[in-house]
């Protein structure tokens, strides 16, 4: 069964460093998303991506963040100059798209720890 | 703007007992409604969804939920729980408008099934 895969499963980085979280969406999906879940808190939407551009973003997704689909298979989230409060579980999701409803499939997440 | 409230952060229940996890939402637009489950160290899995039609929807693992428009609720139920149902459950909504399908999640309810 096709699935969304995320690497690494756990990333530890020093405050101020840049990190890139990687996701491989399901191959025929067209919409891609990043969410984050700070420990003990709700899952929050960060950004959605379609047709090689951001289609929607939340107020959390400021200039510190960027997304890219560099090679047609990977979907990456870059966090520049990480802060302690960026520590969270980051989930990637993808959806096939279309005019009707289609389900978003989530990866297992990358746990980012900023020290 | 949309918001989702899950009134119970934790619900302990004995095996084979019934359970109800509560979810209320508010939205200025028409929404789809979802329940997701997160097992330990895993990603989010769609349990069930309400798109339209019958207000009682059935999902995987014997769960069901009922959409109540007047009370803006979408409570999740199971008549008899198993130990394996121990997990975090998230209620979520998304805008019905095409292209704006980002999910807004509640804070989650941890279901703890005891033998």
PDB file of C-alpha atoms in Angstrom:
ATOM      1  CA  UNK A   1       0.000   0.000   0.000  1.00  0.00           C
ATOM      2  CA  UNK A   2       1.454   3.386  -0.948  1.00  0.00           C
ATOM      3  CA  UNK A   3       2.371   5.636   1.952  1.00  0.00           C
ATOM      4  CA  UNK A   4       3.882   8.991   2.765  1.00  0.00           C
ATOM      5  CA  UNK A   5       7.413   8.592   4.083  1.00  0.00           C
ATOM      6  CA  UNK A   6       9.346  11.108   6.138  1.00  0.00           C
ATOM      7  CA  UNK A   7      13.020  11.273   6.967  1.00  0.00           C
ATOM      8  CA  UNK A   8      14.644  11.441   9.408  1.00  0.00           C
ATOM      9  CA  UNK A   9      12.352  10.106  12.116  1.00  0.00           C
ATOM     10  CA  UNK A  10      14.206  12.174  14.711  1.00  0.00           C
ATOM     11  CA  UNK A  11      16.447  15.200  14.195  1.00  0.00           C
ATOM     12  CA  UNK A  12      18.403  17.004  16.872  1.00  0.00           C
ATOM     13  CA  UNK A  13      19.837  20.381  16.001  1.00  0.00           C
ATOM     14  CA  UNK A  14      21.464  23.282  17.767  1.00  0.00           C
ATOM     15  CA  UNK A  15      19.618  26.542  18.117  1.00  0.00           C
ATOM     16  CA  UNK A  16      20.373  28.829  15.200  1.00  0.00           C
ATOM     17  CA  UNK A  17      21.090  26.022  12.748  1.00  0.00           C
ATOM     18  CA  UNK A  18      19.100  25.323   9.613  1.00  0.00           C
ATOM     19  CA  UNK A  19      17.257  22.019   9.187  1.00  0.00           C
ATOM     20  CA  UNK A  20      15.591  20.373   6.232  1.00  0.00           C
ATOM     21  CA  UNK A  21      12.822  17.882   6.833  1.00  0.00           C
ATOM     22  CA  UNK A  22      12.133  15.542   3.970  1.00  0.00           C
ATOM     23  CA  UNK A  23       8.964  13.896   2.758  1.00  0.00           C
ATOM     24  CA  UNK A  24       8.160  11.607  -0.129  1.00  0.00           C
ATOM     25  CA  UNK A  25       4.439  11.955  -0.865  1.00  0.00           C
ATOM     26  CA  UNK A  26       2.393   9.247  -2.547  1.00  0.00           C
ATOM     27  CA  UNK A  27       3.438   9.251  -6.169  1.00  0.00           C
ATOM     28  CA  UNK A  28       0.255  10.371  -7.970  1.00  0.00           C
ATOM     29  CA  UNK A  29      -0.751  12.935  -5.361  1.00  0.00           C
ATOM     30  CA  UNK A  30      -0.890  16.600  -6.268  1.00  0.00           C
ATOM     31  CA  UNK A  31      -1.467  18.444  -2.987  1.00  0.00           C
ATOM     32  CA  UNK A  32       1.118  18.478  -0.215  1.00  0.00           C
ATOM     33  CA  UNK A  33       0.976  19.739   3.341  1.00  0.00           C
ATOM     34  CA  UNK A  34       3.110  20.299   6.411  1.00  0.00           C
ATOM     35  CA  UNK A  35       1.669  20.261   9.906  1.00  0.00           C
ATOM     36  CA  UNK A  36       3.384  20.430  13.268  1.00  0.00           C
ATOM     37  CA  UNK A  37       2.510  19.223  16.746  1.00  0.00           C
ATOM     38  CA  UNK A  38       4.295  20.754  19.693  1.00  0.00           C
ATOM     39  CA  UNK A  39       4.463  18.230  22.528  1.00  0.00           C
ATOM     40  CA  UNK A  40       1.166  18.066  24.344  1.00  0.00           C
ATOM     41  CA  UNK A  41      -0.562  20.484  21.989  1.00  0.00           C
ATOM     42  CA  UNK A  42      -2.815  20.230  18.966  1.00  0.00           C
ATOM     43  CA  UNK A  43      -1.736  19.490  15.421  1.00  0.00           C
ATOM     44  CA  UNK A  44      -1.364  22.805  13.573  1.00  0.00           C
ATOM     45  CA  UNK A  45      -1.447  23.501   9.861  1.00  0.00           C
ATOM     46  CA  UNK A  46       1.663  25.157   8.441  1.00  0.00           C
ATOM     47  CA  UNK A  47       1.421  25.208   4.662  1.00  0.00           C
ATOM     48  CA  UNK A  48      -0.146  23.616   1.610  1.00  0.00           C
ATOM     49  CA  UNK A  49       1.557  23.292  -1.769  1.00  0.00           C
ATOM     50  CA  UNK A  50       0.079  22.681  -5.198  1.00  0.00           C
ATOM     51  CA  UNK A  51       1.370  23.076  -8.730  1.00  0.00           C
ATOM     52  CA  UNK A  52       4.807  24.071  -7.469  1.00  0.00           C
ATOM     53  CA  UNK A  53       3.645  26.921  -5.330  1.00  0.00           C
ATOM     54  CA  UNK A  54       2.236  27.609  -1.901  1.00  0.00           C
ATOM     55  CA  UNK A  55      -1.554  27.573  -2.041  1.00  0.00           C
ATOM     56  CA  UNK A  56      -2.236  28.391   1.597  1.00  0.00           C
ATOM     57  CA  UNK A  57      -0.198  29.089   4.721  1.00  0.00           C
ATOM     58  CA  UNK A  58      -0.890  29.777   8.354  1.00  0.00           C
ATOM     59  CA  UNK A  59       0.406  32.636  10.469  1.00  0.00           C
ATOM     60  CA  UNK A  60       2.972  30.232  11.896  1.00  0.00           C
ATOM     61  CA  UNK A  61       4.611  29.865   8.478  1.00  0.00           C
ATOM     62  CA  UNK A  62       6.693  33.009   8.481  1.00  0.00           C
ATOM     63  CA  UNK A  63       9.939  33.884   6.718  1.00  0.00           C
ATOM     64  CA  UNK A  64      11.799  31.351   8.834  1.00  0.00           C
ATOM     65  CA  UNK A  65      10.102  28.561   6.901  1.00  0.00           C
ATOM     66  CA  UNK A  66      10.178  27.542   3.276  1.00  0.00           C
ATOM     67  CA  UNK A  67       8.988  24.576   1.233  1.00  0.00           C
ATOM     68  CA  UNK A  68      10.237  23.090  -1.963  1.00  0.00           C
ATOM     69  CA  UNK A  69       9.589  20.211  -4.304  1.00  0.00           C
ATOM     70  CA  UNK A  70      13.074  19.996  -5.752  1.00  0.00           C
ATOM     71  CA  UNK A  71      12.892  16.899  -7.920  1.00  0.00           C
ATOM     72  CA  UNK A  72       9.294  15.846  -8.496  1.00  0.00           C
ATOM     73  CA  UNK A  73       9.307  13.253  -5.714  1.00  0.00           C
ATOM     74  CA  UNK A  74      10.550  14.914  -2.537  1.00  0.00           C
ATOM     75  CA  UNK A  75       8.732  17.658  -0.641  1.00  0.00           C
ATOM     76  CA  UNK A  76      10.903  19.479   1.861  1.00  0.00           C
ATOM     77  CA  UNK A  77      10.383  21.866   4.744  1.00  0.00           C
ATOM     78  CA  UNK A  78      13.333  24.098   5.554  1.00  0.00           C
ATOM     79  CA  UNK A  79      13.545  25.866   8.877  1.00  0.00           C
ATOM     80  CA  UNK A  80      16.182  28.572   9.043  1.00  0.00           C
ATOM     81  CA  UNK A  81      17.829  29.697  12.261  1.00  0.00           C
ATOM     82  CA  UNK A  82      15.959  27.237  14.462  1.00  0.00           C
ATOM     83  CA  UNK A  83      14.640  28.304  17.850  1.00  0.00           C
ATOM     84  CA  UNK A  84      13.888  26.228  20.922  1.00  0.00           C
ATOM     85  CA  UNK A  85      10.182  26.676  20.300  1.00  0.00           C
ATOM     86  CA  UNK A  86      10.514  24.994  16.901  1.00  0.00           C
ATOM     87  CA  UNK A  87      10.870  21.691  18.734  1.00  0.00           C
ATOM     88  CA  UNK A  88       7.875  19.641  17.624  1.00  0.00           C
ATOM     89  CA  UNK A  89       6.701  16.694  15.597  1.00  0.00           C
ATOM     90  CA  UNK A  90       6.386  17.695  11.955  1.00  0.00           C
ATOM     91  CA  UNK A  91       3.938  15.781   9.770  1.00  0.00           C
ATOM     92  CA  UNK A  92       3.836  15.726   6.014  1.00  0.00           C
ATOM     93  CA  UNK A  93       0.612  14.840   4.210  1.00  0.00           C
ATOM     94  CA  UNK A  94      -0.435  14.434   0.609  1.00  0.00           C
ATOM     95  CA  UNK A  95      -3.716  14.253  -1.259  1.00  0.00           C
ATOM     96  CA  UNK A  96      -4.516  13.165  -4.775  1.00  0.00           C
ATOM     97  CA  UNK A  97      -6.729  16.193  -5.486  1.00  0.00           C
ATOM     98  CA  UNK A  98      -9.679  16.643  -7.772  1.00  0.00           C
ATOM     99  CA  UNK A  99     -12.969  18.464  -7.523  1.00  0.00           C
ATOM    100  CA  UNK A 100     -14.554  16.228  -4.928  1.00  0.00           C
ATOM    101  CA  UNK A 101     -13.265  15.236  -1.521  1.00  0.00           C
ATOM    102  CA  UNK A 102     -10.076  13.210  -1.393  1.00  0.00           C
ATOM    103  CA  UNK A 103      -8.406  11.970   1.756  1.00  0.00           C
ATOM    104  CA  UNK A 104      -5.112  13.360   3.015  1.00  0.00           C
ATOM    105  CA  UNK A 105      -2.584  10.686   3.968  1.00  0.00           C
ATOM    106  CA  UNK A 106      -0.087  11.485   6.693  1.00  0.00           C
ATOM    107  CA  UNK A 107       3.477  10.369   7.200  1.00  0.00           C
ATOM    108  CA  UNK A 108       4.769   9.101  10.525  1.00  0.00           C
ATOM    109  CA  UNK A 109       6.374  12.416  11.331  1.00  0.00           C
ATOM    110  CA  UNK A 110       9.808  13.815  12.090  1.00  0.00           C
ATOM    111  CA  UNK A 111      10.504  14.717  15.683  1.00  0.00           C
ATOM    112  CA  UNK A 112      12.634  17.864  15.694  1.00  0.00           C
ATOM    113  CA  UNK A 113      14.476  18.691  18.889  1.00  0.00           C
ATOM    114  CA  UNK A 114      16.246  22.041  19.075  1.00  0.00           C
ATOM    115  CA  UNK A 115      18.846  22.256  21.849  1.00  0.00           C
TER     116      UNK A 115
ATOM    117  CA  UNK B   1     -12.052  31.065  10.751  1.00  0.00           C
ATOM    118  CA  UNK B   2     -12.559  27.596  12.162  1.00  0.00           C
ATOM    119  CA  UNK B   3     -11.953  26.093  15.564  1.00  0.00           C
ATOM    120  CA  UNK B   4     -12.398  22.650  17.071  1.00  0.00           C
ATOM    121  CA  UNK B   5     -12.915  21.908  20.750  1.00  0.00           C
ATOM    122  CA  UNK B   6     -12.385  18.500  22.279  1.00  0.00           C
ATOM    123  CA  UNK B   7     -13.709  18.801  25.770  1.00  0.00           C
ATOM    124  CA  UNK B   8     -11.892  15.822  27.277  1.00  0.00           C
ATOM    125  CA  UNK B   9      -8.117  15.616  27.236  1.00  0.00           C
ATOM    126  CA  UNK B  10      -8.147  12.087  28.644  1.00  0.00           C
ATOM    127  CA  UNK B  11     -10.811   9.401  28.795  1.00  0.00           C
ATOM    128  CA  UNK B  12     -10.081   6.278  30.829  1.00  0.00           C
ATOM    129  CA  UNK B  13     -12.419   3.371  30.170  1.00  0.00           C
ATOM    130  CA  UNK B  14     -12.491  -0.329  30.902  1.00  0.00           C
ATOM    131  CA  UNK B  15     -12.239  -2.882  28.130  1.00  0.00           C
ATOM    132  CA  UNK B  16     -15.581  -3.800  26.510  1.00  0.00           C
ATOM    133  CA  UNK B  17     -17.241  -0.662  27.883  1.00  0.00           C
ATOM    134  CA  UNK B  18     -18.794   1.922  25.551  1.00  0.00           C
ATOM    135  CA  UNK B  19     -17.065   5.218  24.961  1.00  0.00           C
ATOM    136  CA  UNK B  20     -17.919   8.648  23.576  1.00  0.00           C
ATOM    137  CA  UNK B  21     -15.309  11.243  22.678  1.00  0.00           C
ATOM    138  CA  UNK B  22     -16.765  14.696  22.318  1.00  0.00           C
ATOM    139  CA  UNK B  23     -16.049  17.229  19.612  1.00  0.00           C
ATOM    140  CA  UNK B  24     -17.582  20.629  18.941  1.00  0.00           C
ATOM    141  CA  UNK B  25     -16.631  22.991  16.181  1.00  0.00           C
ATOM    142  CA  UNK B  26     -17.257  26.505  15.022  1.00  0.00           C
ATOM    143  CA  UNK B  27     -16.903  27.794  11.500  1.00  0.00           C
ATOM    144  CA  UNK B  28     -18.117  30.671   9.375  1.00  0.00           C
ATOM    145  CA  UNK B  29     -18.235  28.388   6.327  1.00  0.00           C
ATOM    146  CA  UNK B  30     -19.551  24.939   5.593  1.00  0.00           C
ATOM    147  CA  UNK B  31     -17.074  22.242   6.572  1.00  0.00           C
ATOM    148  CA  UNK B  32     -16.169  18.613   6.273  1.00  0.00           C
ATOM    149  CA  UNK B  33     -15.652  16.783   9.572  1.00  0.00           C
ATOM    150  CA  UNK B  34     -13.121  14.111  10.461  1.00  0.00           C
ATOM    151  CA  UNK B  35     -11.790  11.946  13.219  1.00  0.00           C
ATOM    152  CA  UNK B  36      -8.161  10.871  13.102  1.00  0.00           C
ATOM    153  CA  UNK B  37      -6.393   8.357  15.326  1.00  0.00           C
ATOM    154  CA  UNK B  38      -2.736   8.443  16.330  1.00  0.00           C
ATOM    155  CA  UNK B  39      -1.267   5.282  17.803  1.00  0.00           C
ATOM    156  CA  UNK B  40       1.960   5.612  19.802  1.00  0.00           C
ATOM    157  CA  UNK B  41       4.925   6.563  17.610  1.00  0.00           C
ATOM    158  CA  UNK B  42       2.810   6.573  14.474  1.00  0.00           C
ATOM    159  CA  UNK B  43       1.294   9.133  12.131  1.00  0.00           C
ATOM    160  CA  UNK B  44      -2.305  10.207  11.816  1.00  0.00           C
ATOM    161  CA  UNK B  45      -4.787   7.756  10.363  1.00  0.00           C
ATOM    162  CA  UNK B  46      -8.252   8.705   9.154  1.00  0.00           C
ATOM    163  CA  UNK B  47     -10.883   6.967  11.257  1.00  0.00           C
ATOM    164  CA  UNK B  48     -13.993   8.371   9.594  1.00  0.00           C
ATOM    165  CA  UNK B  49     -15.366  11.418   7.853  1.00  0.00           C
ATOM    166  CA  UNK B  50     -18.602  13.313   7.311  1.00  0.00           C
ATOM    167  CA  UNK B  51     -18.988  14.911   3.901  1.00  0.00           C
ATOM    168  CA  UNK B  52     -22.750  15.040   3.364  1.00  0.00           C
ATOM    169  CA  UNK B  53     -25.861  12.885   3.559  1.00  0.00           C
ATOM    170  CA  UNK B  54     -26.585  10.642   6.524  1.00  0.00           C
ATOM    171  CA  UNK B  55     -25.540  12.262   9.767  1.00  0.00           C
ATOM    172  CA  UNK B  56     -24.397   8.946  11.214  1.00  0.00           C
ATOM    173  CA  UNK B  57     -21.113   7.833   9.711  1.00  0.00           C
ATOM    174  CA  UNK B  58     -19.282   4.598  10.306  1.00  0.00           C
ATOM    175  CA  UNK B  59     -15.531   4.239  10.248  1.00  0.00           C
ATOM    176  CA  UNK B  60     -12.832   1.670  10.762  1.00  0.00           C
ATOM    177  CA  UNK B  61     -12.373  -0.446  13.856  1.00  0.00           C
ATOM    178  CA  UNK B  62     -16.057  -0.270  14.835  1.00  0.00           C
ATOM    179  CA  UNK B  63     -16.137   3.482  15.447  1.00  0.00           C
ATOM    180  CA  UNK B  64     -18.992   5.744  14.406  1.00  0.00           C
ATOM    181  CA  UNK B  65     -19.766   9.426  14.727  1.00  0.00           C
ATOM    182  CA  UNK B  66     -22.862  11.545  14.452  1.00  0.00           C
ATOM    183  CA  UNK B  67     -22.989  15.005  12.931  1.00  0.00           C
ATOM    184  CA  UNK B  68     -25.358  17.338  14.748  1.00  0.00           C
ATOM    185  CA  UNK B  69     -25.651  20.605  12.874  1.00  0.00           C
ATOM    186  CA  UNK B  70     -27.770  22.421  15.456  1.00  0.00           C
ATOM    187  CA  UNK B  71     -25.276  21.626  18.213  1.00  0.00           C
ATOM    188  CA  UNK B  72     -22.243  21.906  15.919  1.00  0.00           C
ATOM    189  CA  UNK B  73     -20.990  18.608  17.272  1.00  0.00           C
ATOM    190  CA  UNK B  74     -19.388  15.492  15.839  1.00  0.00           C
ATOM    191  CA  UNK B  75     -19.021  13.067  18.722  1.00  0.00           C
ATOM    192  CA  UNK B  76     -17.183   9.775  18.248  1.00  0.00           C
ATOM    193  CA  UNK B  77     -18.569   6.572  19.738  1.00  0.00           C
ATOM    194  CA  UNK B  78     -17.759   2.914  20.041  1.00  0.00           C
ATOM    195  CA  UNK B  79     -20.099   0.449  21.785  1.00  0.00           C
ATOM    196  CA  UNK B  80     -17.319  -1.803  23.111  1.00  0.00           C
ATOM    197  CA  UNK B  81     -13.658  -0.809  23.243  1.00  0.00           C
ATOM    198  CA  UNK B  82     -10.576  -3.000  23.105  1.00  0.00           C
ATOM    199  CA  UNK B  83      -7.144  -2.551  24.627  1.00  0.00           C
ATOM    200  CA  UNK B  84      -5.869  -1.914  21.100  1.00  0.00           C
ATOM    201  CA  UNK B  85      -8.041   1.217  20.862  1.00  0.00           C
ATOM    202  CA  UNK B  86      -5.699   2.980  23.279  1.00  0.00           C
ATOM    203  CA  UNK B  87      -4.504   5.984  21.284  1.00  0.00           C
ATOM    204  CA  UNK B  88      -4.880   9.726  20.783  1.00  0.00           C
ATOM    205  CA  UNK B  89      -7.979  10.776  18.859  1.00  0.00           C
ATOM    206  CA  UNK B  90      -8.217  14.058  16.991  1.00  0.00           C
ATOM    207  CA  UNK B  91     -11.323  15.730  15.647  1.00  0.00           C
ATOM    208  CA  UNK B  92     -10.731  17.968  12.635  1.00  0.00           C
ATOM    209  CA  UNK B  93     -12.579  20.135  10.135  1.00  0.00           C
ATOM    210  CA  UNK B  94     -11.759  21.446   6.703  1.00  0.00           C
ATOM    211  CA  UNK B  95     -13.320  24.036   4.464  1.00  0.00           C
ATOM    212  CA  UNK B  96     -15.601  22.610   1.769  1.00  0.00           C
ATOM    213  CA  UNK B  97     -14.268  25.067  -0.741  1.00  0.00           C
ATOM    214  CA  UNK B  98     -11.962  23.442  -3.277  1.00  0.00           C
ATOM    215  CA  UNK B  99      -8.329  24.379  -2.837  1.00  0.00           C
ATOM    216  CA  UNK B 100      -8.696  25.201   0.846  1.00  0.00           C
ATOM    217  CA  UNK B 101      -8.590  21.760   2.343  1.00  0.00           C
ATOM    218  CA  UNK B 102      -6.133  22.335   5.158  1.00  0.00           C
ATOM    219  CA  UNK B 103      -7.280  20.629   8.340  1.00  0.00           C
ATOM    220  CA  UNK B 104      -7.979  22.419  11.602  1.00  0.00           C
ATOM    221  CA  UNK B 105      -7.490  20.015  14.482  1.00  0.00           C
ATOM    222  CA  UNK B 106      -8.752  19.855  18.020  1.00  0.00           C
ATOM    223  CA  UNK B 107      -6.352  19.385  20.900  1.00  0.00           C
ATOM    224  CA  UNK B 108      -6.902  15.643  21.027  1.00  0.00           C
ATOM    225  CA  UNK B 109      -8.360  13.135  23.466  1.00  0.00           C
ATOM    226  CA  UNK B 110      -6.224  10.366  24.869  1.00  0.00           C
ATOM    227  CA  UNK B 111      -8.300   7.196  25.162  1.00  0.00           C
ATOM    228  CA  UNK B 112      -6.868   4.841  27.763  1.00  0.00           C
ATOM    229  CA  UNK B 113      -8.472   1.408  27.726  1.00  0.00           C
ATOM    230  CA  UNK B 114      -7.831  -0.563  30.899  1.00  0.00           C
ATOM    231  CA  UNK B 115      -8.242  -4.338  31.312  1.00  0.00           C
TER     232      UNK B 115
END
